[in-house]
Every structure is written in structure tokens, then in C-alpha cells.
Amino acid sequence: MTSPPHNVVPIPDGTSNGAEKSSEPGMDASPARILAVDDDPRLLASVRELLSLSGYRIDTASGGREAIEALATGTYDIALIDIRMPEVDGHQIMDYVAYNELHTDIIVISGEASFETAVDALRHRVHDFLLKPYTPEQLLRRIGITLERRRLKADAALFQEKLGNSEKLHRFLVNTSPDIIYILDGLGHFTFVNQRVEELLGYTREELIGQHYTQLVHEEDLELAEFAFNERRTGRRATQNLELRLRPKNQAESPKSFSTSAMSVELSATGLYSNRDAGDKRHHLGTYGVARDISDRKQAEAVIRYQAYHDLLTGLPNRTLFKDRLSMVIAQARRLGNMIAVMFIDLDRFKIVNDSLGHVIGDRLLRTVGQRIETCLREGDTLARLGGDEFVVLLPQIDHRENAAIVGRKIIETLSPPSPSNSARCISAPASGYPSSPPTATPTRN
């Protein structure tokens, strides 16, 4: 704050600055408070009576010093000030109001109409100027105009404050949103993206501004994303909840752990347009979109699907998945005229293992049995656990019955007591298929 002008009368000791008490006059619905300052007692009395009858709260001061004391202790909407007064004149009152930044509008009432007086009033940012003599209607009209100007100014200030707060709130909500919020221009280049993109994908906003959206989209989803990222429709016809994948900048440094090199998102987008012009046509500006991270949901769905079709202990297909595969293999075999084989495997005396060594050892045995049986099967074969110690093997597209017997013998051998020859026999078996013709074998009783 600059030092006060030399001619500003100081605030009397023991009083406080009126500006400290005033918030924003004219903001409430109470009658306006007016201070009338003049060294003519008769004029002051007439002004008091006129304004009181008009519903205003009116205080009077017979000189400049008394006016400054009133301004120091009270809050006024308007001050009616005469210029020529003894001791402290109207200029010093206006200097005091300006220096202390009081929210008081000044209407100068003077008998002087000189150019210098008008210039000096403008220098003090006087809100209105009224020449003596004046009619009561003129005074009331000038006061009404000044109060209306104050009201409009207060409304504008309040609107600007609300607008600023709304903008801050909007910026806060956008930048703290759990979703990626972006804006593309008409050619598909980023013009805005919030901070969430850095947390989810590793890109800074500066890196993406000006880049094409295809930099983020997974290669396999480019065709699916083309219309969503170039969305021109609005309302219900716009893109809603489209699932696709985005590519993180650096998979190793990404803050989320993904099983693949992409993040699943649910995308909603709408077209952005300028206001309608005279031709009732809209100009397309770009696309506004929101991409929500659904990686956790997709992972949960994958876990649920896996648990629905797999045995949780061994990780093998369960009864439901086995039935589905069996139905499909039977239908294919009928169409192609092939043979299939189904083997049921039950572990003898497994209950003794559970009862004597405990269920932990029994579970470990079941997992080991499943792993050993898998070493004796082809890639297209199916090993499933039906429950307990029961396993089932599905062999599609076999040429001879003896091929199934060969697989059965291999399974029995690999489940026999451990020995180097047994463990090597199934591991070294060809993975491409079974022998095309059955070897010579001694018939056994079923």
C-alpha cells in the first residue's frame, strides 16, 4: 500500500477503519445507508427529510472532519459530498475513501461547474456529479442509478466468484477423476487429457498433447476404436461403454500389474460442436471421451470363468469343462468318422493316504498325479479331475484301439514307484501322436 496523501485527514485515535468492517455494501436487502456531508445546516436537514421519507437510512455530517469520523466507524453505500467546506473539504474526504479502499460510492454535490472541478472529480473516481441547485427528483434519480450500478457490480463480482469456483471445482474433479478424460480435435489428435493417464498408462500429458489417438490403442483394437475416437454423434446415439485395450508406455514401469501388454478400458465418447451459426449448421470441433479402467473387473471375470471350468486344487478341467469338450469331440468324430477314447482313472487306497498322512499330503499327491499323467498325453488330449481321487482322460482322433491301451499303460507306468526308467519313459514319448499301427502285444483279460 502506498503512503496516504498529505492532505488525508488521519483517523481519530480510538477508532477503527470502516473498511475493516465493511464486506460488500449493497449485497443484502436492507435499505441503503447514505452519508450526506455539507456545511449548510438547512440543506442537510432537507436532504435528511427527503431521503428518510424515501426509505433510506441517512446520516449527516456538517463538515469534512465529522464525515471522516463517520466513515471510520460506519459503513455507507453512498456519500453525498460537497466540495467546498472549511477545514477539511470534499477532496480530502474522497482521498480518505480511496486510500482506505472503502466500498462507498461518492456523489459530488457542488455549486461549481468548472472544468477543473469535473477533472478533479474524475481523478477521485466519483460515481456521479450533481450541480446545485437541484430538484428532489434529480437527487433521488441519481441515488437510484448509483445503487443500481452497485447492485449490478456486486452481482457481477458474485458471478465471477462463482464462475471461478466452478472452474476450480471442475478442474479438480477432472484431474482427480479415476477415469482418463480426454478431448480430441477433428483429426483425432489430443488437445486435452487429465492427469490420470500418467498414473494408468505412464504417459505425461505433455507427451500426448498433439499426438494421434492410435498411439494409445492396442493394435488388435484399432478398427474397433476408429469410430469411438472419431465419434461425431451426441446424446443416446453416441458411443457408450465400449470395451477395448490401451497400451501402457512402459510395461515394466507401469504402476499396475497386467497379465498382458494392454489395459482394458470401457470407453464412452461424444462429439463436440460449436454453437449454431446463422445457417443453423454446427461445426464439428472434435470428440470428448472418458476411458474407465476395467482391468480389475476383467481379471475378476477371468478368475470366475476359470474357477467355473477348472479344478481349483490341480488346475485341471473340471467335470463341466470335460463334458463340453466330450460333446464337441463326439460331434467332430461322427462328422469325420474318427475314433475317440475315454479313460477313467481312480487311485487305489487314496483314503489311507488322507487318513494316515493328512489332507495336505493327499492334495500334494493329487497334484503330482495330474502332472505325471499330463506328461503322457498329446497337446490336444484332455485330462480332467471329476472329484476326489477320480480323473478322466479324453483322447480324440485315435486310429486304433491299441493306441488307447498304449496310453493307459504309459499312465500306469508313470504312476508306479519312482525310478529313472519310469520317469524317462513318458517324457521321451513323441508329443506329435501315437503309433500309426498297433505293436505286437499279448492279449490280456478285461
GROMACS .gro file of C-alpha atoms in nm, residues 47-303:
model
  257
   47VAL     CA    1  -3.176   1.605   0.246
   48ARG     CA    2  -3.229   1.404   0.567
   49GLU     CA    3  -3.606   1.450   0.547
   50LEU     CA    4  -3.623   1.369   0.176
   51LEU     CA    5  -3.414   1.050   0.197
   52SER     CA    6  -3.581   0.931   0.517
   53LEU     CA    7  -3.921   0.960   0.354
   54SER     CA    8  -3.782   0.764   0.056
   55GLY     CA    9  -3.689   0.471   0.282
   56TYR     CA   10  -3.313   0.528   0.308
   57ARG     CA   11  -3.108   0.523   0.626
   58ILE     CA   12  -2.950   0.866   0.636
   59ASP     CA   13  -2.667   1.010   0.848
   60THR     CA   14  -2.540   1.367   0.815
   61ALA     CA   15  -2.207   1.539   0.873
   62SER     CA   16  -2.169   1.916   0.889
   63GLY     CA   17  -1.806   1.911   0.780
   64GLY     CA   18  -1.524   1.707   0.638
   65ARG     CA   19  -1.373   1.602   0.971
   66GLU     CA   20  -1.709   1.482   1.101
   67ALA     CA   21  -1.763   1.293   0.773
   68ILE     CA   22  -1.429   1.115   0.804
   69GLU     CA   23  -1.512   1.014   1.161
   70ALA     CA   24  -1.844   0.873   1.040
   71LEU     CA   25  -1.674   0.683   0.758
   72ALA     CA   26  -1.419   0.545   1.003
   73THR     CA   27  -1.683   0.398   1.233
   74GLY     CA   28  -1.962   0.306   0.995
   75THR     CA   29  -2.033   0.152   0.657
   76TYR     CA   30  -2.211   0.353   0.390
   77ASP     CA   31  -2.332   0.271   0.044
   78ILE     CA   32  -2.329   0.628  -0.083
   79ALA     CA   33  -2.170   0.951   0.037
   80LEU     CA   34  -2.321   1.283  -0.082
   81ILE     CA   35  -2.027   1.523  -0.057
   82ASP     CA   36  -1.998   1.897  -0.108
   83ILE     CA   37  -1.662   2.012  -0.245
   84ARG     CA   38  -1.618   2.350  -0.076
   85MET     CA   39  -1.612   2.317   0.303
   86PRO     CA   40  -1.396   2.480   0.569
   87GLU     CA   41  -1.100   2.296   0.730
   88VAL     CA   42  -1.147   1.954   0.562
   89ASP     CA   43  -1.300   1.978   0.214
   90GLY     CA   44  -1.458   1.722  -0.016
   91HIS     CA   45  -1.129   1.637  -0.189
   92GLN     CA   46  -0.979   1.519   0.138
   93ILE     CA   47  -1.284   1.305   0.210
   94MET     CA   48  -1.251   1.142  -0.133
   95ASP     CA   49  -0.880   1.085  -0.073
   96TYR     CA   50  -0.963   0.917   0.255
   97VAL     CA   51  -1.218   0.688   0.089
   98ALA     CA   52  -0.975   0.593  -0.189
   99TYR     CA   53  -0.677   0.537   0.042
  100ASN     CA   54  -0.872   0.312   0.277
  101GLU     CA   55  -1.044   0.132  -0.013
  102LEU     CA   56  -1.388   0.186   0.129
  103HIS     CA   57  -1.680   0.038  -0.063
  104THR     CA   58  -1.862   0.370  -0.067
  105ASP     CA   59  -1.981   0.533  -0.387
  106ILE     CA   60  -1.942   0.911  -0.396
  107ILE     CA   61  -2.186   1.157  -0.548
  108VAL     CA   62  -2.044   1.508  -0.556
  109ILE     CA   63  -2.298   1.786  -0.495
  110SER     CA   64  -2.142   2.119  -0.580
  111GLY     CA   65  -2.233   2.463  -0.695
  112GLU     CA   66  -1.917   2.482  -0.912
  113ALA     CA   67  -1.942   2.373  -1.273
  114SER     CA   68  -1.583   2.447  -1.374
  115PHE     CA   69  -1.374   2.215  -1.588
  116GLU     CA   70  -1.117   2.176  -1.311
  117THR     CA   71  -1.384   2.058  -1.069
  118ALA     CA   72  -1.503   1.792  -1.314
  119VAL     CA   73  -1.148   1.671  -1.383
  120ASP     CA   74  -1.073   1.652  -1.013
  121ALA     CA   75  -1.391   1.453  -0.956
  122LEU     CA   76  -1.291   1.206  -1.227
  123ARG     CA   77  -0.946   1.174  -1.073
  124HIS     CA   78  -1.110   1.066  -0.749
  125ARG     CA   79  -1.332   0.821  -0.941
  126VAL     CA   80  -1.650   0.997  -0.837
  127HIS     CA   81  -1.955   0.794  -0.937
  128ASP     CA   82  -2.186   1.087  -1.012
  129PHE     CA   83  -2.195   1.468  -1.013
  130LEU     CA   84  -2.493   1.685  -0.926
  131LEU     CA   85  -2.500   2.063  -0.955
  132LYS     CA   86  -2.669   2.293  -0.709
  133PRO     CA   87  -2.944   2.383  -0.708
  134TYR     CA   88  -3.118   2.054  -0.785
  135THR     CA   89  -3.467   1.918  -0.754
  136PRO     CA   90  -3.556   1.632  -0.517
  137GLU     CA   91  -3.639   1.414  -0.815
  138GLN     CA   92  -3.289   1.468  -0.959
  139LEU     CA   93  -3.125   1.368  -0.633
  140LEU     CA   94  -3.341   1.057  -0.590
  141ARG     CA   95  -3.280   0.958  -0.951
  142ARG     CA   96  -2.900   0.992  -0.915
  143ILE     CA   97  -2.909   0.789  -0.593
  144GLY     CA   98  -3.124   0.520  -0.761
  145ILE     CA   99  -2.888   0.497  -1.057
  146THR     CA  100  -2.585   0.469  -0.828
  147LEU     CA  101  -2.749   0.197  -0.617
  148GLU     CA  102  -2.848   0.003  -0.929
  149ARG     CA  103  -2.491   0.031  -1.055
  150ARG     CA  104  -2.369  -0.101  -0.719
  151ARG     CA  105  -2.612  -0.391  -0.736
  152LEU     CA  106  -2.503  -0.486  -1.087
  153LYS     CA  107  -2.138  -0.461  -0.986
  154ALA     CA  108  -2.198  -0.681  -0.683
  155ASP     CA  109  -2.389  -0.934  -0.892
  156ALA     CA  110  -2.108  -0.940  -1.149
  157ALA     CA  111  -1.848  -0.990  -0.877
  158LEU     CA  112  -2.054  -1.270  -0.724
  159PHE     CA  113  -2.098  -1.433  -1.064
  160GLN     CA  114  -1.726  -1.412  -1.135
  161GLU     CA  115  -1.652  -1.565  -0.797
  162LYS     CA  116  -1.895  -1.849  -0.859
  163LEU     CA  117  -1.755  -1.898  -1.208
  164GLY     CA  118  -1.401  -1.910  -1.072
  165ASN     CA  119  -1.502  -2.156  -0.803
  166SER     CA  120  -1.688  -2.366  -1.056
  167GLU     CA  121  -1.384  -2.371  -1.285
  168LYS     CA  122  -1.158  -2.471  -0.995
  169LEU     CA  123  -1.401  -2.743  -0.893
  170HIS     CA  124  -1.429  -2.869  -1.249
  171ARG     CA  125  -1.052  -2.875  -1.287
  172PHE     CA  126  -1.019  -3.057  -0.955
  173LEU     CA  127  -1.281  -3.316  -1.049
  174VAL     CA  128  -1.126  -3.376  -1.390
  175ASN     CA  129  -0.771  -3.413  -1.262
  176THR     CA  130  -0.869  -3.632  -0.965
  177SER     CA  131  -1.111  -3.847  -1.163
  178PRO     CA  132  -1.039  -4.221  -1.156
  179ASP     CA  133  -1.102  -4.222  -1.532
  180ILE     CA  134  -0.898  -4.095  -1.825
  181ILE     CA  135  -1.073  -3.785  -1.960
  182TYR     CA  136  -0.961  -3.652  -2.298
  183ILE     CA  137  -1.053  -3.423  -2.585
  184LEU     CA  138  -0.954  -3.486  -2.949
  185ASP     CA  139  -0.961  -3.240  -3.235
  186GLY     CA  140  -1.137  -3.317  -3.561
  187LEU     CA  141  -0.836  -3.514  -3.688
  188GLY     CA  142  -0.804  -3.736  -3.380
  189HIS     CA  143  -0.517  -3.558  -3.205
  190PHE     CA  144  -0.520  -3.499  -2.830
  191THR     CA  145  -0.588  -3.141  -2.725
  192PHE     CA  146  -0.653  -3.223  -2.359
  193VAL     CA  147  -0.601  -3.520  -2.129
  194ASN     CA  148  -0.618  -3.530  -1.750
  195GLN     CA  149  -0.350  -3.644  -1.507
  196ARG     CA  150  -0.498  -3.993  -1.469
  197VAL     CA  151  -0.338  -4.102  -1.797
  198GLU     CA  152   0.007  -4.078  -1.637
  199GLU     CA  153  -0.096  -4.296  -1.343
  200LEU     CA  154  -0.257  -4.564  -1.558
  201LEU     CA  155  -0.050  -4.569  -1.878
  202GLY     CA  156   0.274  -4.392  -1.787
  203TYR     CA  157   0.237  -4.108  -2.042
  204THR     CA  158   0.264  -3.748  -1.928
  205ARG     CA  159   0.004  -3.506  -2.060
  206GLU     CA  160   0.273  -3.314  -2.244
  207GLU     CA  161   0.374  -3.631  -2.431
  208LEU     CA  162   0.020  -3.692  -2.557
  209ILE     CA  163  -0.091  -3.340  -2.649
  210GLY     CA  164  -0.078  -3.321  -3.027
  211GLN     CA  165  -0.036  -3.698  -3.070
  212HIS     CA  166  -0.283  -3.917  -3.256
  213TYR     CA  167  -0.508  -4.146  -3.051
  214THR     CA  168  -0.372  -4.455  -3.229
  215GLN     CA  169  -0.057  -4.418  -3.019
  216LEU     CA  170  -0.258  -4.547  -2.720
  217VAL     CA  171  -0.478  -4.813  -2.878
  218HIS     CA  172  -0.375  -5.178  -2.890
  219GLU     CA  173  -0.301  -5.297  -3.243
  220GLU     CA  174  -0.578  -5.557  -3.241
  221ASP     CA  175  -0.840  -5.298  -3.137
  222LEU     CA  176  -0.756  -5.020  -3.386
  223GLU     CA  177  -1.052  -5.100  -3.611
  224LEU     CA  178  -1.286  -5.120  -3.312
  225ALA     CA  179  -1.159  -4.787  -3.175
  226GLU     CA  180  -1.175  -4.594  -3.503
  227PHE     CA  181  -1.536  -4.485  -3.477
  228ALA     CA  182  -1.529  -4.432  -3.099
  229PHE     CA  183  -1.230  -4.198  -3.104
  230ASN     CA  184  -1.376  -4.015  -3.406
  231GLU     CA  185  -1.726  -4.001  -3.258
  232ARG     CA  186  -1.946  -3.733  -3.409
  233ARG     CA  187  -2.278  -3.838  -3.262
  234THR     CA  188  -2.423  -3.693  -2.942
  235GLY     CA  189  -2.684  -3.800  -2.690
  236ARG     CA  190  -2.803  -4.159  -2.674
  237ARG     CA  191  -2.660  -4.244  -3.014
  238ALA     CA  192  -2.304  -4.168  -2.904
  239THR     CA  193  -2.058  -4.439  -2.803
  240GLN     CA  194  -2.131  -4.586  -2.461
  241ASN     CA  195  -1.931  -4.844  -2.261
  242LEU     CA  196  -1.721  -4.978  -2.549
  243GLU     CA  197  -1.458  -5.223  -2.426
  244LEU     CA  198  -1.114  -5.207  -2.584
  245ARG     CA  199  -0.748  -5.215  -2.486
  246LEU     CA  200  -0.491  -4.936  -2.445
  247ARG     CA  201  -0.114  -4.975  -2.447
  248PRO     CA  202   0.093  -4.857  -2.148
  249LYS     CA  203   0.404  -4.656  -2.231
  250ASN     CA  204   0.640  -4.889  -2.048
  251GLN     CA  205   0.501  -5.217  -1.922
  252ALA     CA  206   0.785  -5.271  -1.675
  253GLU     CA  207   0.739  -4.928  -1.513
  254SER     CA  208   0.359  -4.922  -1.526
  255PRO     CA  209   0.211  -4.876  -1.178
  256LYS     CA  210  -0.045  -5.150  -1.245
  257SER     CA  211   0.041  -5.513  -1.296
  258PHE     CA  212  -0.108  -5.656  -1.615
  259SER     CA  213  -0.102  -6.010  -1.740
  260THR     CA  214  -0.074  -5.871  -2.095
  261SER     CA  215   0.081  -5.565  -2.250
  262ALA     CA  216  -0.252  -5.380  -2.259
  263MET     CA  217  -0.501  -5.224  -2.020
  264SER     CA  218  -0.871  -5.293  -2.065
  265VAL     CA  219  -1.092  -4.982  -2.059
  266GLU     CA  220  -1.459  -4.902  -2.101
  267LEU     CA  221  -1.488  -4.607  -2.339
  268SER     CA  222  -1.767  -4.352  -2.374
  269ALA     CA  223  -1.738  -4.069  -2.626
  270THR     CA  224  -1.947  -3.790  -2.774
  271GLY     CA  225  -1.900  -3.531  -3.047
  272LEU     CA  226  -1.813  -3.170  -2.966
  273TYR     CA  227  -1.968  -2.889  -3.170
  274SER     CA  228  -1.958  -2.511  -3.180
  275ASN     CA  229  -2.272  -2.304  -3.130
  276ARG     CA  230  -2.517  -2.296  -3.415
  277ASP     CA  231  -2.442  -2.023  -3.667
  278ALA     CA  232  -2.675  -1.818  -3.878
  279GLY     CA  233  -2.716  -2.105  -4.122
  280ASP     CA  234  -2.838  -2.338  -3.846
  281LYS     CA  235  -2.535  -2.560  -3.902
  282ARG     CA  236  -2.295  -2.686  -3.639
  283HIS     CA  237  -1.920  -2.701  -3.678
  284HIS     CA  238  -1.761  -3.022  -3.554
  285LEU     CA  239  -1.474  -2.943  -3.315
  286GLY     CA  240  -1.368  -3.290  -3.207
  287THR     CA  241  -1.452  -3.562  -2.958
  288TYR     CA  242  -1.485  -3.569  -2.581
  289GLY     CA  243  -1.434  -3.906  -2.416
  290VAL     CA  244  -1.397  -4.091  -2.088
  291ALA     CA  245  -1.199  -4.415  -2.058
  292ARG     CA  246  -1.256  -4.614  -1.740
  293ASP     CA  247  -1.001  -4.871  -1.627
  294ILE     CA  248  -1.175  -5.211  -1.604
  295SER     CA  249  -0.863  -5.426  -1.573
  296ASP     CA  250  -0.959  -5.541  -1.224
  297ARG     CA  251  -1.308  -5.630  -1.341
  298LYS     CA  252  -1.178  -5.821  -1.643
  299GLN     CA  253  -0.930  -6.005  -1.423
  300ALA     CA  254  -1.208  -6.092  -1.179
  301GLU     CA  255  -1.426  -6.215  -1.466
  302ALA     CA  256  -1.138  -6.428  -1.594
  303VAL     CA  257  -1.089  -6.576  -1.246
   0.00000   0.00000   0.00000
